[in-house]
Amino acid sequence: MTRAHDDHLDDLSLAHVLADAADRISMARFRALDLRVDTKPDLTPVTDADSSVEESIRASLARARPRDSVLGEEFGASDPGDWRGNRQWIVDPIDGTKNFVRGVPIWATLIALFAGGRPVVGLVSAPALGRRWWAALGHGAYAGRNATHANRIGVSGVRSLPDASFCYSSLTGWERRGKLDGMLSLTRRSWRSRAYGDFYGYMLLAEGAVDAMVEPELSLWDVAALIPIVTEAGGSFTDLTGAPAPGDGSAVASNGPLHGELLAALGD
């Protein structure tokens, strides 16, 4: 095992600590009667829980990794560097804020570390579901209630779209991108199709419960933590052009054998 891989395990352990604190904050505000909800300039909601979780993670990283930069959905980048260069933590304090606001338990804190231009650690913590997923480069992907109660996970072996469970985000984004026909074609050709949305479809893919997950438009913090979990589980993760994710901000994730067919239907 290389020294770099050892370092990734240290970073993964830190990500668990960050997520433990984030879970305490977010669960205390989930379904709270006094939850404060504002609207951001892009018309998406943000709650006091989003802000508090990101502030907690940033404060902990400032102490534990003072030389690393941070990019978060709510407070931007901590310095002019980016994920293509030095080590940068990328945080989505609550992925699925609309679910959080409505009391739907499918939301999570996403924590990733980029180093050398690629994601080397990813952790997704969904405390309302009582489940967490994580991976470090070269060490496989795992899921469970926490780091001490977990099992290694892997993608399915499904090789044919008519046998596949196909997952996608809402149809409006595909329509905006001019790819709705391709999307609908995939849903018709698949054994089963469901729109689980946000992080959840990717985690079901990594566990082998579904076989593909696609989204037309994502921000870096939406996808950074998902990439190492899916790929360490044995899956493929690219953008719509077939370039390695995060690429152009779209996502095509699969168990591997189905990937070419998905790109043919949706790719540019």
mmCIF file of C-alpha atoms in Angstrom:
data_model
loop_
_atom_site.group_PDB
_atom_site.id
_atom_site.type_symbol
_atom_site.label_atom_id
_atom_site.label_comp_id
_atom_site.label_asym_id
_atom_site.label_seq_id
_atom_site.Cartn_x
_atom_site.Cartn_y
_atom_site.Cartn_z
ATOM 1 C CA MET A 1 0.000 0.000 0.000
ATOM 2 C CA THR A 2 1.419 3.390 -0.972
ATOM 3 C CA ARG A 3 1.874 6.330 1.328
ATOM 4 C CA ALA A 4 -0.703 8.250 -0.769
ATOM 5 C CA HIS A 5 -3.278 5.552 -0.129
ATOM 6 C CA ASP A 6 -2.477 5.660 3.595
ATOM 7 C CA ASP A 7 -3.131 9.388 3.517
ATOM 8 C CA HIS A 8 -6.472 8.815 1.810
ATOM 9 C CA LEU A 9 -7.542 6.555 4.661
ATOM 10 C CA ASP A 10 -6.636 9.289 7.141
ATOM 11 C CA ASP A 11 -8.721 11.711 5.107
ATOM 12 C CA LEU A 12 -11.599 9.240 4.989
ATOM 13 C CA SER A 13 -11.498 8.897 8.773
ATOM 14 C CA LEU A 14 -11.663 12.681 9.029
ATOM 15 C CA ALA A 15 -14.633 12.726 6.636
ATOM 16 C CA HIS A 16 -16.494 10.403 9.008
ATOM 17 C CA VAL A 17 -15.819 12.766 11.903
ATOM 18 C CA LEU A 18 -17.072 15.705 9.832
ATOM 19 C CA ALA A 19 -20.196 13.754 8.895
ATOM 20 C CA ASP A 20 -20.911 12.787 12.514
ATOM 21 C CA ALA A 21 -21.054 16.455 13.478
ATOM 22 C CA ALA A 22 -23.053 17.332 10.359
ATOM 23 C CA ASP A 23 -25.620 14.626 11.129
ATOM 24 C CA ARG A 24 -26.200 15.985 14.620
ATOM 25 C CA ILE A 25 -26.859 19.470 13.242
ATOM 26 C CA SER A 26 -29.070 18.431 10.337
ATOM 27 C CA MET A 27 -31.190 15.936 12.293
ATOM 28 C CA ALA A 28 -31.864 18.556 14.965
ATOM 29 C CA ARG A 29 -33.362 20.798 12.257
ATOM 30 C CA PHE A 30 -35.142 18.135 10.185
ATOM 31 C CA ARG A 31 -38.910 18.674 10.446
ATOM 32 C CA ALA A 32 -38.308 21.494 12.945
ATOM 33 C CA LEU A 33 -41.292 23.807 13.173
ATOM 34 C CA ASP A 34 -39.032 26.873 13.227
ATOM 35 C CA LEU A 35 -36.867 25.829 10.252
ATOM 36 C CA ARG A 36 -35.861 28.939 8.306
ATOM 37 C CA VAL A 37 -36.068 28.612 4.523
ATOM 38 C CA ASP A 38 -34.765 31.264 2.135
ATOM 39 C CA THR A 39 -34.548 31.375 -1.671
ATOM 40 C CA LYS A 40 -31.183 31.708 -3.384
ATOM 41 C CA PRO A 41 -30.675 33.728 -6.591
ATOM 42 C CA ASP A 42 -31.030 30.535 -8.659
ATOM 43 C CA LEU A 43 -34.489 30.073 -7.043
ATOM 44 C CA THR A 44 -33.441 26.964 -5.114
ATOM 45 C CA PRO A 45 -34.157 26.781 -1.375
ATOM 46 C CA VAL A 46 -31.560 27.051 1.368
ATOM 47 C CA THR A 47 -32.254 26.406 5.044
ATOM 48 C CA ASP A 48 -30.515 27.389 8.249
ATOM 49 C CA ALA A 49 -29.455 23.720 8.430
ATOM 50 C CA ASP A 50 -27.568 23.994 5.114
ATOM 51 C CA SER A 51 -25.604 26.965 6.400
ATOM 52 C CA SER A 52 -24.927 25.503 9.853
ATOM 53 C CA VAL A 53 -23.694 22.182 8.487
ATOM 54 C CA GLU A 54 -21.288 23.811 6.055
ATOM 55 C CA GLU A 55 -19.995 26.197 8.720
ATOM 56 C CA SER A 56 -19.317 23.237 11.022
ATOM 57 C CA ILE A 57 -17.412 21.326 8.342
ATOM 58 C CA ARG A 58 -15.370 24.369 7.351
ATOM 59 C CA ALA A 59 -14.434 25.113 10.954
ATOM 60 C CA SER A 60 -13.298 21.515 11.526
ATOM 61 C CA LEU A 61 -11.262 21.454 8.315
ATOM 62 C CA ALA A 62 -9.597 24.756 9.223
ATOM 63 C CA ARG A 63 -8.288 23.042 12.353
ATOM 64 C CA ALA A 64 -7.536 19.577 10.981
ATOM 65 C CA ARG A 65 -6.382 20.424 7.423
ATOM 66 C CA PRO A 66 -5.375 24.104 7.446
ATOM 67 C CA ARG A 67 -3.412 23.797 4.188
ATOM 68 C CA ASP A 68 -6.343 22.365 2.239
ATOM 69 C CA SER A 69 -8.864 24.558 0.458
ATOM 70 C CA VAL A 70 -12.627 24.128 0.686
ATOM 71 C CA LEU A 71 -15.402 24.571 -1.854
ATOM 72 C CA GLY A 72 -18.947 24.471 -0.522
ATOM 73 C CA GLU A 73 -22.355 25.065 -2.042
ATOM 74 C CA GLU A 74 -23.348 27.789 0.399
ATOM 75 C CA PHE A 75 -20.106 29.742 0.945
ATOM 76 C CA GLY A 76 -18.073 29.146 -2.200
ATOM 77 C CA ALA A 77 -14.317 28.599 -2.365
ATOM 78 C CA SER A 78 -11.953 29.380 0.479
ATOM 79 C CA ASP A 79 -9.160 30.443 -1.909
ATOM 80 C CA PRO A 80 -8.618 30.987 -5.657
ATOM 81 C CA GLY A 81 -7.366 27.408 -6.179
ATOM 82 C CA ASP A 82 -9.598 24.675 -7.496
ATOM 83 C CA TRP A 83 -9.964 20.908 -7.572
ATOM 84 C CA ARG A 84 -7.634 20.573 -10.575
ATOM 85 C CA GLY A 85 -4.613 21.565 -8.504
ATOM 86 C CA ASN A 86 -3.974 21.185 -4.814
ATOM 87 C CA ARG A 87 -6.035 19.301 -2.256
ATOM 88 C CA GLN A 88 -9.548 20.638 -2.004
ATOM 89 C CA TRP A 89 -12.495 19.463 0.066
ATOM 90 C CA ILE A 90 -15.834 19.802 -1.692
ATOM 91 C CA VAL A 91 -18.984 19.952 0.421
ATOM 92 C CA ASP A 92 -22.701 19.857 -0.218
ATOM 93 C CA PRO A 93 -24.104 20.380 3.284
ATOM 94 C CA ILE A 94 -27.564 19.051 2.383
ATOM 95 C CA ASP A 95 -28.051 17.415 -0.973
ATOM 96 C CA GLY A 96 -31.805 17.195 -1.439
ATOM 97 C CA THR A 97 -32.775 20.423 0.328
ATOM 98 C CA LYS A 98 -36.238 20.353 -1.256
ATOM 99 C CA ASN A 99 -36.798 16.943 0.335
ATOM 100 C CA PHE A 100 -35.438 18.242 3.639
ATOM 101 C CA VAL A 101 -37.841 21.183 3.579
ATOM 102 C CA ARG A 102 -40.848 18.955 2.880
ATOM 103 C CA GLY A 103 -39.964 16.337 5.507
ATOM 104 C CA VAL A 104 -38.898 13.659 2.996
ATOM 105 C CA PRO A 105 -35.998 11.678 4.527
ATOM 106 C CA ILE A 106 -33.997 11.305 1.288
ATOM 107 C CA TRP A 107 -31.291 13.930 1.785
ATOM 108 C CA ALA A 108 -27.620 13.731 2.718
ATOM 109 C CA THR A 109 -24.411 15.546 3.484
ATOM 110 C CA LEU A 110 -21.828 15.030 0.731
ATOM 111 C CA ILE A 111 -18.112 15.326 1.521
ATOM 112 C CA ALA A 112 -15.347 14.785 -1.044
ATOM 113 C CA LEU A 113 -11.627 15.355 -1.323
ATOM 114 C CA PHE A 114 -9.930 16.089 -4.647
ATOM 115 C CA ALA A 115 -6.162 15.645 -4.921
ATOM 116 C CA GLY A 116 -4.083 15.725 -8.073
ATOM 117 C CA GLY A 117 -7.133 16.666 -10.100
ATOM 118 C CA ARG A 118 -9.271 13.676 -9.175
ATOM 119 C CA PRO A 119 -11.628 12.635 -6.373
ATOM 120 C CA VAL A 120 -9.805 10.405 -3.890
ATOM 121 C CA VAL A 121 -12.336 10.331 -1.022
ATOM 122 C CA GLY A 122 -16.119 10.424 -1.071
ATOM 123 C CA LEU A 123 -18.631 10.150 1.752
ATOM 124 C CA VAL A 124 -22.428 10.424 1.665
ATOM 125 C CA SER A 125 -24.264 10.517 4.987
ATOM 126 C CA ALA A 126 -28.058 10.233 5.064
ATOM 127 C CA PRO A 127 -28.927 10.286 8.778
ATOM 128 C CA ALA A 128 -32.711 10.304 8.308
ATOM 129 C CA LEU A 129 -32.287 7.002 6.438
ATOM 130 C CA GLY A 130 -29.824 5.721 9.038
ATOM 131 C CA ARG A 131 -27.281 4.993 6.300
ATOM 132 C CA ARG A 132 -23.882 6.172 5.095
ATOM 133 C CA TRP A 133 -21.745 5.327 2.036
ATOM 134 C CA TRP A 134 -18.027 5.976 1.553
ATOM 135 C CA ALA A 135 -14.912 5.154 -0.436
ATOM 136 C CA ALA A 136 -11.241 6.034 -0.679
ATOM 137 C CA LEU A 137 -9.192 5.555 -3.832
ATOM 138 C CA GLY A 138 -7.876 2.004 -3.995
ATOM 139 C CA HIS A 139 -9.766 0.768 -0.944
ATOM 140 C CA GLY A 140 -13.234 -0.179 -2.203
ATOM 141 C CA ALA A 141 -16.661 1.200 -1.327
ATOM 142 C CA TYR A 142 -18.658 0.559 1.834
ATOM 143 C CA ALA A 143 -22.086 1.242 3.298
ATOM 144 C CA GLY A 144 -23.642 0.972 6.735
ATOM 145 C CA ARG A 145 -24.806 2.949 9.717
ATOM 146 C CA ASN A 146 -21.255 4.123 10.461
ATOM 147 C CA ALA A 147 -17.612 3.194 9.930
ATOM 148 C CA THR A 148 -17.714 0.304 12.416
ATOM 149 C CA HIS A 149 -20.990 -1.198 11.175
ATOM 150 C CA ALA A 150 -20.528 -1.526 7.427
ATOM 151 C CA ASN A 151 -20.241 -3.907 4.507
ATOM 152 C CA ARG A 152 -18.299 -3.660 1.279
ATOM 153 C CA ILE A 153 -20.598 -2.912 -1.662
ATOM 154 C CA GLY A 154 -20.432 -3.528 -5.393
ATOM 155 C CA VAL A 155 -22.385 -2.857 -8.560
ATOM 156 C CA SER A 156 -24.616 -5.394 -10.282
ATOM 157 C CA GLY A 157 -23.663 -7.779 -13.071
ATOM 158 C CA VAL A 158 -26.635 -6.914 -15.294
ATOM 159 C CA ARG A 159 -25.478 -6.762 -18.907
ATOM 160 C CA SER A 160 -28.649 -6.021 -20.881
ATOM 161 C CA LEU A 161 -30.849 -2.922 -20.776
ATOM 162 C CA PRO A 162 -34.084 -4.976 -20.920
ATOM 163 C CA ASP A 163 -32.922 -6.566 -17.647
ATOM 164 C CA ALA A 164 -31.805 -3.285 -16.055
ATOM 165 C CA SER A 165 -33.268 -1.011 -13.424
ATOM 166 C CA PHE A 166 -32.731 2.500 -14.797
ATOM 167 C CA CYS A 167 -32.700 5.582 -12.567
ATOM 168 C CA TYR A 168 -32.832 9.242 -13.595
ATOM 169 C CA SER A 169 -33.486 12.752 -12.351
ATOM 170 C CA SER A 170 -36.553 14.808 -13.265
ATOM 171 C CA LEU A 171 -37.444 15.010 -16.946
ATOM 172 C CA THR A 172 -37.421 18.815 -17.199
ATOM 173 C CA GLY A 173 -33.621 19.028 -17.234
ATOM 174 C CA TRP A 174 -33.434 16.514 -20.069
ATOM 175 C CA GLU A 175 -35.976 18.512 -22.005
ATOM 176 C CA ARG A 176 -33.933 21.712 -21.541
ATOM 177 C CA ARG A 177 -30.857 19.917 -22.817
ATOM 178 C CA GLY A 178 -32.718 18.621 -25.880
ATOM 179 C CA LYS A 179 -32.304 14.995 -24.891
ATOM 180 C CA LEU A 180 -35.753 14.073 -23.669
ATOM 181 C CA ASP A 181 -36.354 11.646 -26.556
ATOM 182 C CA GLY A 182 -33.209 9.706 -25.697
ATOM 183 C CA MET A 183 -34.184 9.607 -22.047
ATOM 184 C CA LEU A 184 -37.678 8.344 -22.762
ATOM 185 C CA SER A 185 -36.249 5.727 -25.098
ATOM 186 C CA LEU A 186 -34.070 4.389 -22.276
ATOM 187 C CA THR A 187 -37.019 4.237 -19.875
ATOM 188 C CA ARG A 188 -39.046 2.266 -22.409
ATOM 189 C CA ARG A 189 -36.221 -0.179 -23.155
ATOM 190 C CA SER A 190 -35.353 -0.823 -19.504
ATOM 191 C CA TRP A 191 -36.879 -3.513 -17.333
ATOM 192 C CA ARG A 192 -37.773 -0.845 -14.772
ATOM 193 C CA SER A 193 -37.302 2.920 -14.482
ATOM 194 C CA ARG A 194 -37.612 5.170 -11.440
ATOM 195 C CA ALA A 195 -36.667 8.777 -10.632
ATOM 196 C CA TYR A 196 -35.100 8.460 -7.183
ATOM 197 C CA GLY A 197 -33.151 11.706 -7.648
ATOM 198 C CA ASP A 198 -30.236 13.470 -5.984
ATOM 199 C CA PHE A 199 -27.537 11.305 -4.367
ATOM 200 C CA TYR A 200 -29.788 8.313 -3.750
ATOM 201 C CA GLY A 201 -29.849 6.781 -7.225
ATOM 202 C CA TYR A 202 -26.051 6.723 -7.333
ATOM 203 C CA MET A 203 -25.820 5.002 -3.976
ATOM 204 C CA LEU A 204 -28.378 2.388 -5.026
ATOM 205 C CA LEU A 205 -26.226 1.857 -8.119
ATOM 206 C CA ALA A 206 -23.100 1.384 -6.003
ATOM 207 C CA GLU A 207 -24.961 -1.209 -3.916
ATOM 208 C CA GLY A 208 -26.151 -3.120 -6.987
ATOM 209 C CA ALA A 209 -29.827 -2.293 -6.364
ATOM 210 C CA VAL A 210 -30.146 -0.328 -9.627
ATOM 211 C CA ASP A 211 -27.974 -0.543 -12.716
ATOM 212 C CA ALA A 212 -27.754 3.018 -14.084
ATOM 213 C CA MET A 213 -28.249 6.607 -12.919
ATOM 214 C CA VAL A 214 -28.145 9.672 -15.175
ATOM 215 C CA GLU A 215 -28.499 13.448 -14.704
ATOM 216 C CA PRO A 216 -28.209 16.243 -17.294
ATOM 217 C CA GLU A 217 -26.893 19.070 -15.093
ATOM 218 C CA LEU A 218 -24.990 19.063 -11.812
ATOM 219 C CA SER A 219 -22.704 21.327 -9.813
ATOM 220 C CA LEU A 220 -19.342 19.996 -8.652
ATOM 221 C CA TRP A 221 -20.541 19.668 -5.048
ATOM 222 C CA ASP A 222 -23.495 17.556 -6.230
ATOM 223 C CA VAL A 223 -21.263 14.935 -7.815
ATOM 224 C CA ALA A 224 -17.771 15.029 -6.263
ATOM 225 C CA ALA A 225 -18.484 12.628 -3.387
ATOM 226 C CA LEU A 226 -20.439 10.222 -5.591
ATOM 227 C CA ILE A 227 -17.679 9.490 -8.102
ATOM 228 C CA PRO A 228 -15.260 7.528 -5.866
ATOM 229 C CA ILE A 229 -18.099 5.565 -4.268
ATOM 230 C CA VAL A 230 -19.491 4.412 -7.622
ATOM 231 C CA THR A 231 -16.104 3.707 -9.188
ATOM 232 C CA GLU A 232 -14.671 1.930 -6.140
ATOM 233 C CA ALA A 233 -17.826 -0.204 -6.165
ATOM 234 C CA GLY A 234 -16.811 -1.286 -9.680
ATOM 235 C CA GLY A 235 -19.008 1.068 -11.697
ATOM 236 C CA SER A 236 -18.372 3.588 -14.463
ATOM 237 C CA PHE A 237 -18.909 7.335 -14.060
ATOM 238 C CA THR A 238 -18.582 9.829 -16.924
ATOM 239 C CA ASP A 239 -20.298 12.902 -18.298
ATOM 240 C CA LEU A 240 -22.609 12.735 -21.313
ATOM 241 C CA THR A 241 -19.664 12.972 -23.728
ATOM 242 C CA GLY A 242 -17.986 9.961 -22.147
ATOM 243 C CA ALA A 243 -15.277 12.062 -20.502
ATOM 244 C CA PRO A 244 -14.359 11.234 -16.903
ATOM 245 C CA ALA A 245 -16.657 12.951 -14.390
ATOM 246 C CA PRO A 246 -17.121 15.679 -13.256
ATOM 247 C CA GLY A 247 -16.561 16.726 -16.874
ATOM 248 C CA ASP A 248 -19.189 19.101 -18.247
ATOM 249 C CA GLY A 249 -21.527 18.930 -15.247
ATOM 250 C CA SER A 250 -23.661 16.042 -16.480
ATOM 251 C CA ALA A 251 -23.517 12.482 -15.184
ATOM 252 C CA VAL A 252 -23.838 9.004 -16.620
ATOM 253 C CA ALA A 253 -23.184 6.345 -13.993
ATOM 254 C CA SER A 254 -23.591 2.638 -14.557
ATOM 255 C CA ASN A 255 -22.499 -0.809 -13.498
ATOM 256 C CA GLY A 256 -20.108 -0.817 -16.480
ATOM 257 C CA PRO A 257 -21.560 -3.193 -19.109
ATOM 258 C CA LEU A 258 -24.479 -0.828 -19.794
ATOM 259 C CA HIS A 259 -22.387 2.304 -20.142
ATOM 260 C CA GLY A 260 -21.899 2.327 -23.897
ATOM 261 C CA GLU A 261 -25.607 1.927 -24.560
ATOM 262 C CA LEU A 262 -26.443 4.788 -22.191
ATOM 263 C CA LEU A 263 -23.927 7.109 -23.852
ATOM 264 C CA ALA A 264 -25.208 6.193 -27.304
ATOM 265 C CA ALA A 265 -28.716 7.227 -26.297
ATOM 266 C CA LEU A 266 -27.790 10.372 -24.378
ATOM 267 C CA GLY A 267 -24.301 11.482 -25.420
ATOM 268 C CA ASP A 268 -23.472 14.594 -27.425
#
